[in-house]
XYZ file of C-alpha atoms in Angstrom:
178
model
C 213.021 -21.756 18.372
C 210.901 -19.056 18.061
C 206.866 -18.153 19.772
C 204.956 -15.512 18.746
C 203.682 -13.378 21.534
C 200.272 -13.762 20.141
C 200.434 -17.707 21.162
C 201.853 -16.952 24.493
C 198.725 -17.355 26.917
C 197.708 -17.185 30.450
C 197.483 -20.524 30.234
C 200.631 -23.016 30.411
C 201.955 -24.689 27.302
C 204.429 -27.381 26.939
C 206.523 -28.052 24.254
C 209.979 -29.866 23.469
C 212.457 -29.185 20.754
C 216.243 -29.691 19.834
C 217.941 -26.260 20.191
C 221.233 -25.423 18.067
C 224.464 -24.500 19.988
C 227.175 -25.736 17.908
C 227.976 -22.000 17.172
C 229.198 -21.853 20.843
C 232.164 -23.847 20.057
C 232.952 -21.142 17.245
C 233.030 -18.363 20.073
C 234.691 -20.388 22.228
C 237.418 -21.274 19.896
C 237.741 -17.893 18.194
C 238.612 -16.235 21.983
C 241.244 -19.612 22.048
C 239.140 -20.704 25.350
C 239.113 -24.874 24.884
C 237.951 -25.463 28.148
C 234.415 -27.254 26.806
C 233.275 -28.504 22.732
C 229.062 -28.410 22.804
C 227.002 -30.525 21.217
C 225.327 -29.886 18.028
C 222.346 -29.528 19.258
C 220.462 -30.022 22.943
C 216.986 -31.460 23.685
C 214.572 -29.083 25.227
C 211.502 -29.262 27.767
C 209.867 -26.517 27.931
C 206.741 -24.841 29.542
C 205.926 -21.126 29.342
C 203.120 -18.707 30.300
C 201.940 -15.436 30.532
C 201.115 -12.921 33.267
C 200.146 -9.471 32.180
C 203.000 -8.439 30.365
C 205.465 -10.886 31.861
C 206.008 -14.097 30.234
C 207.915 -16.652 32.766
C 209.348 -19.916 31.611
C 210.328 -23.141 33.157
C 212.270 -26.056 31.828
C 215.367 -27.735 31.246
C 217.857 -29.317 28.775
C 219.969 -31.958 28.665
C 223.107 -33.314 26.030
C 226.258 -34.577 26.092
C 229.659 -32.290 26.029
C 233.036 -32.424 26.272
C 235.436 -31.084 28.672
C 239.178 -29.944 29.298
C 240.236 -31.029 32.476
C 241.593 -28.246 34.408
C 244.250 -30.561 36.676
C 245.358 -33.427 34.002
C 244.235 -31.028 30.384
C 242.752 -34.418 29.254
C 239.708 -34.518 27.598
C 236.785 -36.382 28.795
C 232.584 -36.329 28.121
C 229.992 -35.463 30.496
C 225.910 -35.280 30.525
C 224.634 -32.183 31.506
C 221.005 -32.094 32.535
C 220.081 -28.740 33.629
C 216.858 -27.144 34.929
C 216.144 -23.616 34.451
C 213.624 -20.250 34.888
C 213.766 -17.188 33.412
C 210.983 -14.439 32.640
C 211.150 -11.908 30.178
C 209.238 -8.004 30.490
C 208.444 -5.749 28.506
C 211.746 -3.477 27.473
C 209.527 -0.299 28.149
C 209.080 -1.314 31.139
C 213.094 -1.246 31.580
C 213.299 2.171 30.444
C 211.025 3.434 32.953
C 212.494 2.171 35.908
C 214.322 3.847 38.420
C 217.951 2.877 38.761
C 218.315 0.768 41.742
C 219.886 -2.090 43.438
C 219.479 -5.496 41.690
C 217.198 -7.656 44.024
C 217.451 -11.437 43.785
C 213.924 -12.004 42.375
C 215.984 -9.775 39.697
C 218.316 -12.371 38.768
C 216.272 -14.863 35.956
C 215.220 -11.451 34.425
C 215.438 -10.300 30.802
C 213.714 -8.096 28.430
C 211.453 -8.499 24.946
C 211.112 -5.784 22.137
C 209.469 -7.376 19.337
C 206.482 -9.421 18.346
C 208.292 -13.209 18.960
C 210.248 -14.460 21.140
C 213.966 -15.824 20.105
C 215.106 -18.630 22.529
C 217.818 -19.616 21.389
C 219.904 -17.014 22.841
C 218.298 -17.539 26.389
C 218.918 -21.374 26.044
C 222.590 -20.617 25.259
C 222.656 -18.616 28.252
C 221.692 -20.922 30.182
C 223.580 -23.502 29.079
C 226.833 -21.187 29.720
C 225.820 -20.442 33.324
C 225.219 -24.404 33.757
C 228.810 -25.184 33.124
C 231.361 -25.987 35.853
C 233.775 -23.156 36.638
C 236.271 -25.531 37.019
C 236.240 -28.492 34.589
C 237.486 -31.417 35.793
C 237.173 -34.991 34.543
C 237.011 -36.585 38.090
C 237.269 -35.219 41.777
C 239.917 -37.374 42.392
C 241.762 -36.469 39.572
C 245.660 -36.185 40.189
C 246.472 -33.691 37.752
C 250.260 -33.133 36.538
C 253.271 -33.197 37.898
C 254.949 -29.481 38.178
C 258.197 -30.947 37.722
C 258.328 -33.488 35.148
C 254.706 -32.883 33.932
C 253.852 -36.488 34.001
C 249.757 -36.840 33.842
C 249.795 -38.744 37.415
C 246.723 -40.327 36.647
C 248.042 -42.610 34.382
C 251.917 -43.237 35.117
C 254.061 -42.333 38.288
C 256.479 -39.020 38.204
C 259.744 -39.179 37.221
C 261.254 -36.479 38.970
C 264.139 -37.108 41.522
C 262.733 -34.615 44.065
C 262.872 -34.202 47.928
C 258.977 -34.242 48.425
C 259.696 -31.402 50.291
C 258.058 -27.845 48.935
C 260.771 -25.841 47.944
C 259.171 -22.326 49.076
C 259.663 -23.922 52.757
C 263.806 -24.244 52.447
C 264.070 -21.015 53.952
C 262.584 -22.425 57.228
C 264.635 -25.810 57.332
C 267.342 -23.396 57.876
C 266.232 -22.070 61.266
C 267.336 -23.107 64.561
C 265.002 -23.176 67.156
C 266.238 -22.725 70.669
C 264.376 -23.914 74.145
């Protein structure tokens, strides 16, 4: 989606539209990263405004992904519904700055060159800083066994061990005197 800078006002507009982000899962796949497959496509609310030369917007998207679960590595689907606010100044304005420290009111801020405005790279953006660190397809979720690599979610482990963590042995050994 792109808007003119000549239709950006000082007065609020809302709009909503299906963004593309299918071409994440290329990048993802091409750097062999398979923690998360994105939708074709996620629907869009969006309202945007300008101030002077600062445009701010507010909204949020929502669609359905997939996931790699980071305990078990089975896949599972989740709804993501994410709100979000960004503004975007004037790149002179970048150039002119003094080099300083970043100040939180810094963080939703980017810069615009030309005569539109290209969101699709700032709603990919967002979508990337929206996803969990950690994927996982439930918090209770078992994971694998690290000795027989059973998905203990699903069946019980097979493995004939002690219980006991083998980094500990060394202290078993110990005698303790009173």
């Amino acid at each position: 989606m792109k808007i003119p800078l000549e239709e950006i006002t000082e007065s609020a507009k809302e709009i909503r539209f299906s963004e593309t982000i299918g071409d994440l899962n290329d990048i993802y796949e091409r750097d062999q990263v398979r923690d998360f497959r994105f939708p074709p496509a996620l629907d869009v609310h969006l309202v945007y405004y300008r101030s002077s030369e600062e445009i701010f917007f507010h909204g949020a998207f929502r669609g359905d992904f997939e996931g790699c679960c980071s305990r078990c590595l089975a896949s599972y689907s989740f709804h993501l519904e994410q709100p979000f606010d960004f503004m975007l100044a004037p790149s002179a304005s970048r150039s002119e700055a003094k080099v300083e420290e970043l100040r939180p009111e810094d963080m939703g801020l980017s810069y615009y060159s030309s005569g539109e405005i290209n969101l699709a790279p700032l709603i990919k953006e967002q979508v990337l800083l929206a996803l969990p660190t950690r994927p996982l397809c439930g918090e209770d979720c078992l994971g694998l066994c690290d000795g027989c690599g059973a998905n203990l979610n699903r069946e019980a482990c097979t493995c004939q061990s002690s219980g006991r963590d083998p980094r500990m042995a060394v202290f078993r050994t110990l005698k303790i005197s009173r």
